[in-house]
Amino acid sequence: MLKVNKIFMVLCVLMAFSTNTMMQCQSKEQAYFSPGKLWQDNTGTHINAHGGGTLYYNGRYYWFGEHKSDTTSSALVGVMCYSSSDLYNWKKEGVAFSVEENRNSDITKGCIMERPKVVYNKKTGKFVLWFHLELKGQGYVAARVGVAVSDQITGPYKFLRSYRPNPGIYPANMTDKQKKLTLNARDYDKWWTPKWYKAVSDGLFVKRDLNSGQMSRDMTIFVDDDGKAYHIYSSEENLTLQIAELTDDYLGHTGKYIRIFPGGHNEAPAVFKKDGVYWMITSGCTGWDPNEARMFSAPSIWGPWKQHPNPCVGNDAKLTFYSQSTFIQKVEGKKDAYIFMADIWRPEHPIDARYVWLPIQFGKDGIPVLQWMDSWNLDFFSLK
Ligand code: DGJ
């Protein structure tokens, strides 16, 4: 009798285990976006692709983002890749770009690898991954950009190098007068004063970093209709955005770059183009805490850029619905359909950070508007 009971118990445990495994392996097909909620991949696990971006290639969307752990935001794994045909249901493709065990590597395990973006180069047939890199153990001091390349969209991506862009080169929109000024960061240790603003505007930090290259933290890559690609990043101590042209193979910088909104303190740039106008949504700089989004537009990537009011409306608009921008994806096959993508950070449990994807609406004046929705789907774009 005792033996039968034991066998029964073992069977029960096995059944419970297999049911649990099935629950983890099966996720329900989704037909909606549910901003801020857990978002399961095809294995039933919350998608781990933070600060990311997407790329449409050969009929599928690919989502690349930071793999985050439960206790740290530092990179212990690398950049994850997921793929989808409908933008709701995502298949885990795995680690596209891995940190390295070698302690001397720039991308050694424990470094900070943020905001990865992948672009496809039609001329070379290669996929190029750009990311913000901070060297292990140095906080956010290194302020570098890193680049990696792969023949396959899902990777593995091969690390090429990390650096600060455009050493020894002045921005194209700095005047000769500004270039000739002698500005010394030591003379401006008190921040946010009118004197300091003027110095920042005149290129205080551009000059300080001229030889080493410009600081490069939060970033995105934008590929224009003509195939030219641009690296857009928070530079000069996160005070000023810079826009830099990439080489034709997308693997380096050409040396042509501009600075916009000096002293504006913008992070998290996300860019899209509609009817010939370039739009950029950014955040302010408050670490992992949410703040009010900013929006800018320009008739050319080189400007002039002008600022618009916060695109968010409704409850929590002043906190970007508790999120921070990361990317804007055009929906293929639909007119004027763009998805604003953002992260709700959870610094105490980075892996639990959430995603906010919202449709970009356009006001009568053609100005982008973001409105919170608990749930929505792509039909939204047809209903307009
Ligand atoms: C805000 C940035 O947008 C994030 O990518 C990250 O760098 C955090 N700051 C770190 O505090």
mmCIF file of C-alpha atoms and ligand atoms in Angstrom:
data_model
loop_
_atom_site.group_PDB
_atom_site.id
_atom_site.type_symbol
_atom_site.label_atom_id
_atom_site.label_comp_id
_atom_site.label_asym_id
_atom_site.label_seq_id
_atom_site.Cartn_x
_atom_site.Cartn_y
_atom_site.Cartn_z
ATOM 1 C CA MET A 1 0.000 0.000 0.000
ATOM 2 C CA LEU A 2 2.803 2.333 1.028
ATOM 3 C CA LYS A 3 4.588 1.576 -2.253
ATOM 4 C CA VAL A 4 1.464 2.428 -4.306
ATOM 5 C CA ASN A 5 1.085 5.734 -2.425
ATOM 6 C CA LYS A 6 4.698 6.581 -3.133
ATOM 7 C CA ILE A 7 4.285 5.864 -6.850
ATOM 8 C CA PHE A 8 1.106 7.985 -6.841
ATOM 9 C CA MET A 9 2.951 10.857 -5.184
ATOM 10 C CA VAL A 10 5.834 10.665 -7.667
ATOM 11 C CA LEU A 11 3.302 10.685 -10.538
ATOM 12 C CA CYS A 12 1.581 13.724 -9.033
ATOM 13 C CA VAL A 13 4.877 15.591 -8.723
ATOM 14 C CA LEU A 14 5.792 14.708 -12.313
ATOM 15 C CA MET A 15 2.389 15.875 -13.572
ATOM 16 C CA ALA A 16 2.605 19.108 -11.631
ATOM 17 C CA PHE A 17 6.107 19.683 -13.005
ATOM 18 C CA SER A 18 5.085 19.021 -16.602
ATOM 19 C CA THR A 19 1.981 21.254 -16.289
ATOM 20 C CA ASN A 20 4.172 24.011 -14.916
ATOM 21 C CA THR A 21 6.647 23.550 -17.751
ATOM 22 C CA MET A 22 3.801 23.645 -20.257
ATOM 23 C CA MET A 23 2.514 26.846 -18.712
ATOM 24 C CA GLN A 24 5.926 28.350 -19.132
ATOM 25 C CA CYS A 25 6.261 27.085 -22.690
ATOM 26 C CA GLN A 26 2.897 28.147 -23.961
ATOM 27 C CA SER A 27 1.938 31.751 -24.197
ATOM 28 C CA LYS A 28 -1.408 32.819 -25.568
ATOM 29 C CA GLU A 29 -1.455 34.495 -28.986
ATOM 30 C CA GLN A 30 -1.869 38.197 -28.418
ATOM 31 C CA ALA A 31 -3.768 40.623 -30.629
ATOM 32 C CA TYR A 32 -3.290 43.754 -28.514
ATOM 33 C CA PHE A 33 -0.595 45.899 -27.013
ATOM 34 C CA SER A 34 -0.980 46.297 -23.251
ATOM 35 C CA PRO A 35 1.372 49.133 -22.265
ATOM 36 C CA GLY A 36 3.025 48.755 -18.883
ATOM 37 C CA LYS A 37 1.939 45.112 -18.407
ATOM 38 C CA LEU A 38 4.113 42.010 -18.417
ATOM 39 C CA TRP A 39 4.756 41.058 -22.036
ATOM 40 C CA GLN A 40 5.469 37.367 -22.591
ATOM 41 C CA ASP A 41 7.557 35.973 -25.427
ATOM 42 C CA ASN A 42 6.752 32.640 -27.091
ATOM 43 C CA THR A 43 8.267 30.768 -24.132
ATOM 44 C CA GLY A 44 5.986 32.520 -21.657
ATOM 45 C CA THR A 45 8.759 34.689 -20.202
ATOM 46 C CA HIS A 46 8.606 38.491 -19.909
ATOM 47 C CA ILE A 47 10.495 39.958 -22.870
ATOM 48 C CA ASN A 48 13.983 41.016 -21.831
ATOM 49 C CA ALA A 49 14.919 43.716 -24.379
ATOM 50 C CA HIS A 50 15.073 47.047 -22.604
ATOM 51 C CA GLY A 51 16.125 50.417 -24.006
ATOM 52 C CA GLY A 52 15.797 48.746 -27.364
ATOM 53 C CA GLY A 53 14.765 49.303 -30.906
ATOM 54 C CA THR A 54 13.249 47.351 -33.754
ATOM 55 C CA LEU A 55 14.178 46.664 -37.359
ATOM 56 C CA TYR A 56 11.873 45.466 -40.121
ATOM 57 C CA TYR A 57 13.584 43.025 -42.442
ATOM 58 C CA ASN A 58 12.200 40.537 -44.964
ATOM 59 C CA GLY A 59 8.648 40.594 -43.640
ATOM 60 C CA ARG A 60 9.531 40.327 -39.942
ATOM 61 C CA TYR A 61 10.200 42.772 -37.151
ATOM 62 C CA TYR A 62 13.274 42.192 -34.983
ATOM 63 C CA TRP A 63 13.451 43.681 -31.500
ATOM 64 C CA PHE A 64 16.883 44.217 -29.970
ATOM 65 C CA GLY A 65 17.311 45.375 -26.395
ATOM 66 C CA GLU A 66 19.341 45.248 -23.227
ATOM 67 C CA HIS A 67 19.157 41.984 -21.322
ATOM 68 C CA LYS A 68 18.596 42.980 -17.689
ATOM 69 C CA SER A 69 19.060 40.891 -14.563
ATOM 70 C CA ASP A 70 17.092 40.895 -11.335
ATOM 71 C CA THR A 71 19.640 42.742 -9.234
ATOM 72 C CA THR A 72 21.746 44.853 -11.562
ATOM 73 C CA SER A 73 21.448 46.957 -14.683
ATOM 74 C CA SER A 74 24.997 46.100 -15.664
ATOM 75 C CA ALA A 75 25.344 43.778 -18.644
ATOM 76 C CA LEU A 76 25.755 40.169 -17.531
ATOM 77 C CA VAL A 77 24.479 38.711 -20.798
ATOM 78 C CA GLY A 78 24.387 41.294 -23.609
ATOM 79 C CA VAL A 79 21.846 42.249 -26.253
ATOM 80 C CA MET A 80 18.766 40.088 -26.786
ATOM 81 C CA CYS A 81 16.871 39.589 -30.023
ATOM 82 C CA TYR A 82 13.202 38.685 -30.544
ATOM 83 C CA SER A 83 11.275 38.448 -33.798
ATOM 84 C CA SER A 84 7.651 38.894 -34.797
ATOM 85 C CA SER A 85 5.460 39.066 -37.877
ATOM 86 C CA ASP A 86 2.699 41.102 -36.196
ATOM 87 C CA LEU A 87 4.425 43.201 -33.477
ATOM 88 C CA TYR A 88 2.278 41.613 -30.706
ATOM 89 C CA ASN A 89 3.739 38.079 -30.526
ATOM 90 C CA TRP A 90 7.485 37.796 -30.139
ATOM 91 C CA LYS A 91 9.676 34.758 -30.626
ATOM 92 C CA LYS A 92 12.819 34.677 -28.538
ATOM 93 C CA GLU A 93 15.786 34.469 -30.932
ATOM 94 C CA GLY A 94 18.292 34.553 -28.067
ATOM 95 C CA VAL A 95 21.439 36.517 -27.315
ATOM 96 C CA ALA A 96 22.428 38.455 -30.434
ATOM 97 C CA PHE A 97 25.504 40.102 -28.942
ATOM 98 C CA SER A 98 27.256 38.700 -25.941
ATOM 99 C CA VAL A 99 29.401 40.281 -23.245
ATOM 100 C CA GLU A 100 32.859 38.726 -23.039
ATOM 101 C CA GLU A 101 34.535 36.817 -20.195
ATOM 102 C CA ASN A 102 37.936 38.378 -20.997
ATOM 103 C CA ARG A 103 38.483 40.971 -18.263
ATOM 104 C CA ASN A 104 40.505 43.162 -20.629
ATOM 105 C CA SER A 105 37.731 43.435 -23.166
ATOM 106 C CA ASP A 106 35.759 46.699 -23.448
ATOM 107 C CA ILE A 107 32.614 44.582 -23.299
ATOM 108 C CA THR A 108 33.618 42.400 -20.382
ATOM 109 C CA LYS A 109 30.752 40.967 -18.303
ATOM 110 C CA GLY A 110 29.621 43.701 -15.884
ATOM 111 C CA CYS A 111 30.122 46.610 -18.263
ATOM 112 C CA ILE A 112 27.138 48.855 -19.019
ATOM 113 C CA MET A 113 25.618 48.217 -22.446
ATOM 114 C CA GLU A 114 22.602 50.385 -23.167
ATOM 115 C CA ARG A 115 20.148 51.372 -25.886
ATOM 116 C CA PRO A 116 21.287 48.959 -28.628
ATOM 117 C CA LYS A 117 20.032 49.720 -32.144
ATOM 118 C CA VAL A 118 20.493 47.515 -35.212
ATOM 119 C CA VAL A 119 20.438 48.784 -38.792
ATOM 120 C CA TYR A 120 20.805 46.991 -42.103
ATOM 121 C CA ASN A 121 23.299 48.221 -44.648
ATOM 122 C CA LYS A 122 22.008 47.546 -48.159
ATOM 123 C CA LYS A 123 25.422 48.187 -49.749
ATOM 124 C CA THR A 124 27.366 45.676 -47.650
ATOM 125 C CA GLY A 125 24.515 43.294 -46.795
ATOM 126 C CA LYS A 126 25.598 43.465 -43.132
ATOM 127 C CA PHE A 127 23.646 44.157 -39.983
ATOM 128 C CA VAL A 128 25.270 46.742 -37.747
ATOM 129 C CA LEU A 129 24.638 47.060 -34.029
ATOM 130 C CA TRP A 130 25.416 50.319 -32.227
ATOM 131 C CA PHE A 131 25.141 50.722 -28.454
ATOM 132 C CA HIS A 132 26.106 52.962 -25.572
ATOM 133 C CA LEU A 133 29.023 51.457 -23.675
ATOM 134 C CA GLU A 134 30.367 52.223 -20.224
ATOM 135 C CA LEU A 135 33.518 50.386 -19.165
ATOM 136 C CA LYS A 136 33.173 48.037 -16.212
ATOM 137 C CA GLY A 137 33.657 49.615 -12.810
ATOM 138 C CA GLN A 138 33.788 53.185 -14.103
ATOM 139 C CA GLY A 139 30.190 54.277 -13.675
ATOM 140 C CA TYR A 140 29.152 56.479 -16.579
ATOM 141 C CA VAL A 141 32.537 58.142 -17.061
ATOM 142 C CA ALA A 142 33.691 56.474 -20.292
ATOM 143 C CA ALA A 143 30.668 57.702 -22.312
ATOM 144 C CA ARG A 144 31.519 55.657 -25.404
ATOM 145 C CA VAL A 145 29.648 54.267 -28.335
ATOM 146 C CA GLY A 146 30.264 50.675 -29.417
ATOM 147 C CA VAL A 147 29.758 48.978 -32.771
ATOM 148 C CA ALA A 148 29.377 45.335 -33.771
ATOM 149 C CA VAL A 149 28.522 43.597 -37.041
ATOM 150 C CA SER A 150 26.878 40.422 -38.257
ATOM 151 C CA ASP A 151 25.928 38.699 -41.515
ATOM 152 C CA GLN A 152 22.736 37.413 -39.897
ATOM 153 C CA ILE A 153 20.127 39.666 -38.390
ATOM 154 C CA THR A 154 19.809 37.575 -35.231
ATOM 155 C CA GLY A 155 23.589 37.532 -34.734
ATOM 156 C CA PRO A 156 25.972 36.615 -33.321
ATOM 157 C CA TYR A 157 27.284 40.174 -33.670
ATOM 158 C CA LYS A 158 31.063 40.571 -33.681
ATOM 159 C CA PHE A 159 32.364 43.433 -31.558
ATOM 160 C CA LEU A 160 34.497 45.833 -33.604
ATOM 161 C CA ARG A 161 35.398 48.701 -31.287
ATOM 162 C CA SER A 162 34.203 51.295 -28.781
ATOM 163 C CA TYR A 163 35.204 54.939 -28.782
ATOM 164 C CA ARG A 164 34.165 58.542 -28.406
ATOM 165 C CA PRO A 165 33.090 59.951 -31.776
ATOM 166 C CA ASN A 166 34.942 62.423 -33.934
ATOM 167 C CA PRO A 167 38.163 63.189 -31.995
ATOM 168 C CA GLY A 168 39.944 66.363 -33.129
ATOM 169 C CA ILE A 169 36.971 67.597 -35.153
ATOM 170 C CA TYR A 170 34.743 70.567 -34.391
ATOM 171 C CA PRO A 171 30.989 70.350 -35.004
ATOM 172 C CA ALA A 172 29.900 71.770 -38.353
ATOM 173 C CA ASN A 173 27.628 74.300 -36.650
ATOM 174 C CA MET A 174 30.204 75.827 -34.318
ATOM 175 C CA THR A 175 31.187 79.310 -35.430
ATOM 176 C CA ASP A 176 34.793 80.336 -36.049
ATOM 177 C CA LYS A 177 34.413 82.762 -33.161
ATOM 178 C CA GLN A 178 33.364 79.929 -30.843
ATOM 179 C CA LYS A 179 36.230 77.765 -32.065
ATOM 180 C CA LYS A 180 38.724 80.506 -31.195
ATOM 181 C CA LEU A 181 37.375 81.074 -27.666
ATOM 182 C CA THR A 182 39.445 79.828 -24.760
ATOM 183 C CA LEU A 183 37.095 78.018 -22.401
ATOM 184 C CA ASN A 184 38.356 76.027 -19.492
ATOM 185 C CA ALA A 185 36.002 73.662 -17.644
ATOM 186 C CA ARG A 186 37.819 74.454 -14.378
ATOM 187 C CA ASP A 187 36.547 78.035 -14.564
ATOM 188 C CA TYR A 188 32.946 76.864 -14.672
ATOM 189 C CA ASP A 189 32.591 74.464 -11.760
ATOM 190 C CA LYS A 190 29.303 76.071 -10.704
ATOM 191 C CA TRP A 191 26.661 74.651 -13.062
ATOM 192 C CA TRP A 192 23.378 76.224 -14.230
ATOM 193 C CA THR A 193 24.482 79.858 -13.851
ATOM 194 C CA PRO A 194 23.982 82.230 -16.834
ATOM 195 C CA LYS A 195 27.762 82.404 -17.259
ATOM 196 C CA TRP A 196 27.963 78.599 -17.328
ATOM 197 C CA TYR A 197 25.057 78.311 -19.818
ATOM 198 C CA LYS A 198 26.805 80.728 -22.142
ATOM 199 C CA ALA A 199 30.024 78.728 -21.910
ATOM 200 C CA VAL A 200 28.193 75.422 -22.537
ATOM 201 C CA SER A 201 26.449 76.989 -25.481
ATOM 202 C CA ASP A 202 29.785 78.185 -26.836
ATOM 203 C CA GLY A 203 31.198 74.659 -26.634
ATOM 204 C CA LEU A 204 32.849 74.393 -23.207
ATOM 205 C CA PHE A 205 32.641 70.575 -23.219
ATOM 206 C CA VAL A 206 33.205 70.186 -26.954
ATOM 207 C CA LYS A 207 36.561 71.868 -26.416
ATOM 208 C CA ARG A 208 37.374 69.905 -23.261
ATOM 209 C CA ASP A 209 36.770 66.647 -25.166
ATOM 210 C CA LEU A 210 38.067 67.726 -28.549
ATOM 211 C CA ASN A 211 41.125 65.468 -28.520
ATOM 212 C CA SER A 212 39.545 62.427 -26.888
ATOM 213 C CA GLY A 213 36.334 62.560 -28.951
ATOM 214 C CA GLN A 214 32.865 63.651 -27.913
ATOM 215 C CA MET A 215 31.040 61.965 -25.041
ATOM 216 C CA SER A 216 28.350 59.587 -26.248
ATOM 217 C CA ARG A 217 25.690 58.189 -23.897
ATOM 218 C CA ASP A 218 21.955 57.669 -24.665
ATOM 219 C CA MET A 219 21.704 57.098 -28.393
ATOM 220 C CA THR A 220 19.754 56.056 -31.413
ATOM 221 C CA ILE A 221 20.572 55.418 -35.056
ATOM 222 C CA PHE A 222 18.404 56.866 -37.784
ATOM 223 C CA VAL A 223 18.593 55.648 -41.391
ATOM 224 C CA ASP A 224 17.263 58.176 -43.864
ATOM 225 C CA ASP A 225 15.410 57.437 -47.129
ATOM 226 C CA ASP A 226 18.619 57.967 -49.105
ATOM 227 C CA GLY A 227 20.392 55.259 -47.079
ATOM 228 C CA LYS A 228 22.532 57.678 -45.037
ATOM 229 C CA ALA A 229 22.685 56.786 -41.360
ATOM 230 C CA TYR A 230 23.063 59.095 -38.373
ATOM 231 C CA HIS A 231 24.108 58.558 -34.789
ATOM 232 C CA ILE A 232 22.115 60.794 -32.441
ATOM 233 C CA TYR A 233 23.348 60.891 -28.870
ATOM 234 C CA SER A 234 23.492 62.734 -25.576
ATOM 235 C CA SER A 235 26.883 64.359 -25.403
ATOM 236 C CA GLU A 236 28.778 67.041 -23.468
ATOM 237 C CA GLU A 237 27.886 65.655 -19.998
ATOM 238 C CA ASN A 238 24.361 64.845 -21.259
ATOM 239 C CA LEU A 239 23.802 68.563 -21.752
ATOM 240 C CA THR A 240 23.731 68.704 -25.522
ATOM 241 C CA LEU A 241 22.516 66.410 -28.281
ATOM 242 C CA GLN A 242 24.840 65.710 -31.152
ATOM 243 C CA ILE A 243 23.928 64.319 -34.562
ATOM 244 C CA ALA A 244 26.769 62.616 -36.409
ATOM 245 C CA GLU A 245 26.885 61.147 -39.877
ATOM 246 C CA LEU A 246 27.989 57.512 -40.229
ATOM 247 C CA THR A 247 30.202 56.209 -43.020
ATOM 248 C CA ASP A 248 28.551 54.474 -45.970
ATOM 249 C CA ASP A 249 29.162 51.039 -44.423
ATOM 250 C CA TYR A 250 27.611 52.286 -41.121
ATOM 251 C CA LEU A 251 30.696 51.095 -39.222
ATOM 252 C CA GLY A 252 32.192 54.461 -38.282
ATOM 253 C CA HIS A 253 31.767 58.231 -38.156
ATOM 254 C CA THR A 254 32.586 60.495 -41.108
ATOM 255 C CA GLY A 255 33.598 63.510 -39.007
ATOM 256 C CA LYS A 256 30.537 65.549 -39.944
ATOM 257 C CA TYR A 257 28.401 66.338 -36.927
ATOM 258 C CA ILE A 258 26.332 69.081 -35.351
ATOM 259 C CA ARG A 259 25.234 69.928 -31.825
ATOM 260 C CA ILE A 260 21.680 70.890 -31.000
ATOM 261 C CA PHE A 261 20.019 72.437 -27.946
ATOM 262 C CA PRO A 262 23.210 73.074 -25.965
ATOM 263 C CA GLY A 263 22.447 72.904 -22.242
ATOM 264 C CA GLY A 264 19.007 71.390 -23.026
ATOM 265 C CA HIS A 265 19.781 68.211 -21.021
ATOM 266 C CA ASN A 266 18.139 65.721 -23.377
ATOM 267 C CA GLU A 267 18.357 61.943 -23.137
ATOM 268 C CA ALA A 268 16.682 58.960 -24.798
ATOM 269 C CA PRO A 269 16.403 60.281 -28.377
ATOM 270 C CA ALA A 270 13.930 58.544 -30.707
ATOM 271 C CA VAL A 271 13.562 59.764 -34.291
ATOM 272 C CA PHE A 272 11.168 59.299 -37.192
ATOM 273 C CA LYS A 273 10.483 61.066 -40.474
ATOM 274 C CA LYS A 274 7.069 61.848 -41.897
ATOM 275 C CA ASP A 275 6.268 63.867 -45.026
ATOM 276 C CA GLY A 276 9.850 65.107 -45.184
ATOM 277 C CA VAL A 277 9.888 66.357 -41.580
ATOM 278 C CA TYR A 278 12.264 64.849 -39.011
ATOM 279 C CA TRP A 279 10.710 64.398 -35.578
ATOM 280 C CA MET A 280 12.612 63.644 -32.418
ATOM 281 C CA ILE A 281 11.194 62.762 -29.000
ATOM 282 C CA THR A 282 13.538 62.809 -26.021
ATOM 283 C CA SER A 283 13.396 62.880 -22.225
ATOM 284 C CA GLY A 284 15.008 65.051 -19.610
ATOM 285 C CA CYS A 285 17.818 63.673 -17.432
ATOM 286 C CA THR A 286 16.585 62.214 -14.139
ATOM 287 C CA GLY A 287 18.386 58.865 -14.000
ATOM 288 C CA TRP A 288 15.895 55.973 -13.942
ATOM 289 C CA ASP A 289 13.031 58.241 -12.859
ATOM 290 C CA PRO A 290 10.476 59.371 -15.423
ATOM 291 C CA ASN A 291 10.173 62.992 -16.498
ATOM 292 C CA GLU A 292 8.408 65.105 -19.103
ATOM 293 C CA ALA A 293 9.081 64.187 -22.740
ATOM 294 C CA ARG A 294 10.335 66.794 -25.163
ATOM 295 C CA MET A 295 9.738 67.005 -28.894
ATOM 296 C CA PHE A 296 11.600 68.643 -31.752
ATOM 297 C CA SER A 297 11.287 68.846 -35.529
ATOM 298 C CA ALA A 298 13.445 69.877 -38.454
ATOM 299 C CA PRO A 299 13.210 70.066 -42.249
ATOM 300 C CA SER A 300 16.635 68.421 -42.551
ATOM 301 C CA ILE A 301 18.598 66.170 -40.214
ATOM 302 C CA TRP A 302 21.106 69.031 -40.037
ATOM 303 C CA GLY A 303 18.435 71.409 -38.820
ATOM 304 C CA PRO A 304 17.327 73.968 -38.012
ATOM 305 C CA TRP A 305 15.685 72.026 -35.172
ATOM 306 C CA LYS A 306 12.866 73.645 -33.290
ATOM 307 C CA GLN A 307 11.245 72.643 -30.035
ATOM 308 C CA HIS A 308 7.535 71.814 -29.633
ATOM 309 C CA PRO A 309 5.560 71.247 -26.439
ATOM 310 C CA ASN A 310 5.521 67.837 -24.718
ATOM 311 C CA PRO A 311 3.719 65.442 -27.127
ATOM 312 C CA CYS A 312 2.039 63.565 -24.247
ATOM 313 C CA VAL A 313 -1.503 64.515 -23.225
ATOM 314 C CA GLY A 314 -3.843 63.361 -20.469
ATOM 315 C CA ASN A 315 -3.082 61.781 -17.117
ATOM 316 C CA ASP A 316 0.600 61.432 -16.259
ATOM 317 C CA ALA A 317 1.561 63.315 -19.420
ATOM 318 C CA LYS A 318 4.116 65.255 -17.389
ATOM 319 C CA LEU A 319 5.864 61.979 -16.575
ATOM 320 C CA THR A 320 5.581 60.465 -20.068
ATOM 321 C CA PHE A 321 3.202 57.909 -18.476
ATOM 322 C CA TYR A 322 6.079 56.909 -16.149
ATOM 323 C CA SER A 323 8.222 55.896 -19.129
ATOM 324 C CA GLN A 324 11.206 57.081 -21.140
ATOM 325 C CA SER A 325 11.446 57.035 -24.939
ATOM 326 C CA THR A 326 13.646 54.523 -26.711
ATOM 327 C CA PHE A 327 12.558 54.142 -30.359
ATOM 328 C CA ILE A 328 9.898 54.878 -32.962
ATOM 329 C CA GLN A 329 8.942 52.118 -35.404
ATOM 330 C CA LYS A 330 7.009 52.636 -38.606
ATOM 331 C CA VAL A 331 4.312 50.018 -39.118
ATOM 332 C CA GLU A 332 4.862 48.439 -42.527
ATOM 333 C CA GLY A 333 1.952 48.538 -44.946
ATOM 334 C CA LYS A 334 0.029 51.206 -43.048
ATOM 335 C CA LYS A 335 0.042 54.872 -43.879
ATOM 336 C CA ASP A 336 1.252 57.339 -41.260
ATOM 337 C CA ALA A 337 1.451 54.545 -38.680
ATOM 338 C CA TYR A 338 4.255 54.952 -36.147
ATOM 339 C CA ILE A 339 4.675 53.326 -32.751
ATOM 340 C CA PHE A 340 6.315 55.247 -29.926
ATOM 341 C CA MET A 341 8.307 52.823 -27.768
ATOM 342 C CA ALA A 342 9.399 53.567 -24.223
ATOM 343 C CA ASP A 343 10.613 51.882 -21.050
ATOM 344 C CA ILE A 344 9.198 52.004 -17.546
ATOM 345 C CA TRP A 345 12.391 51.388 -15.604
ATOM 346 C CA ARG A 346 12.471 49.307 -12.418
ATOM 347 C CA PRO A 347 15.942 49.990 -11.056
ATOM 348 C CA GLU A 348 15.295 47.793 -7.973
ATOM 349 C CA HIS A 349 14.477 44.842 -10.265
ATOM 350 C CA PRO A 350 15.787 45.830 -13.687
ATOM 351 C CA ILE A 351 14.514 42.612 -15.338
ATOM 352 C CA ASP A 352 10.959 43.620 -14.416
ATOM 353 C CA ALA A 353 11.115 46.906 -16.350
ATOM 354 C CA ARG A 354 8.070 47.302 -18.597
ATOM 355 C CA TYR A 355 7.388 48.480 -22.126
ATOM 356 C CA VAL A 356 5.096 51.265 -23.215
ATOM 357 C CA TRP A 357 4.185 51.131 -26.893
ATOM 358 C CA LEU A 358 1.685 53.747 -28.027
ATOM 359 C CA PRO A 359 0.432 54.855 -31.438
ATOM 360 C CA ILE A 360 1.618 58.267 -32.554
ATOM 361 C CA GLN A 361 -1.407 60.378 -33.379
ATOM 362 C CA PHE A 362 -1.228 63.549 -35.415
ATOM 363 C CA GLY A 363 -3.147 66.679 -34.481
ATOM 364 C CA LYS A 364 -4.862 68.862 -37.082
ATOM 365 C CA ASP A 365 -1.644 70.808 -37.431
ATOM 366 C CA GLY A 366 0.250 67.548 -38.131
ATOM 367 C CA ILE A 367 1.993 67.661 -34.748
ATOM 368 C CA PRO A 368 2.570 64.257 -33.076
ATOM 369 C CA VAL A 369 0.480 63.504 -29.974
ATOM 370 C CA LEU A 370 0.861 60.666 -27.465
ATOM 371 C CA GLN A 371 -2.100 59.525 -25.431
ATOM 372 C CA TRP A 372 -2.164 56.693 -22.903
ATOM 373 C CA MET A 373 -4.111 53.564 -23.822
ATOM 374 C CA ASP A 374 -4.570 50.550 -21.549
ATOM 375 C CA SER A 375 -4.926 48.357 -24.587
ATOM 376 C CA TRP A 376 -4.874 48.938 -28.344
ATOM 377 C CA ASN A 377 -4.055 47.245 -31.615
ATOM 378 C CA LEU A 378 -2.951 48.154 -35.113
ATOM 379 C CA ASP A 379 -6.558 48.635 -36.263
ATOM 380 C CA PHE A 380 -6.250 51.953 -34.465
ATOM 381 C CA PHE A 381 -4.355 53.282 -37.474
ATOM 382 C CA SER A 382 -7.111 52.292 -39.910
ATOM 383 C CA LEU A 383 -9.854 53.801 -37.754
ATOM 384 C CA LYS A 384 -8.405 57.300 -37.782
HETATM 385 C C1 DGJ B 1 18.672 57.295 -18.181
HETATM 386 C C2 DGJ B 1 19.086 56.686 -19.477
HETATM 387 O O1 DGJ B 1 18.164 57.019 -20.443
HETATM 388 C C3 DGJ B 1 19.193 55.188 -19.320
HETATM 389 O O2 DGJ B 1 19.507 54.596 -20.541
HETATM 390 C C4 DGJ B 1 20.236 54.952 -18.270
HETATM 391 O O3 DGJ B 1 21.475 55.419 -18.743
HETATM 392 C C5 DGJ B 1 19.874 55.639 -16.976
HETATM 393 N N1 DGJ B 1 19.670 57.052 -17.208
HETATM 394 C C6 DGJ B 1 20.933 55.465 -15.929
HETATM 395 O O4 DGJ B 1 20.624 56.233 -14.795
#
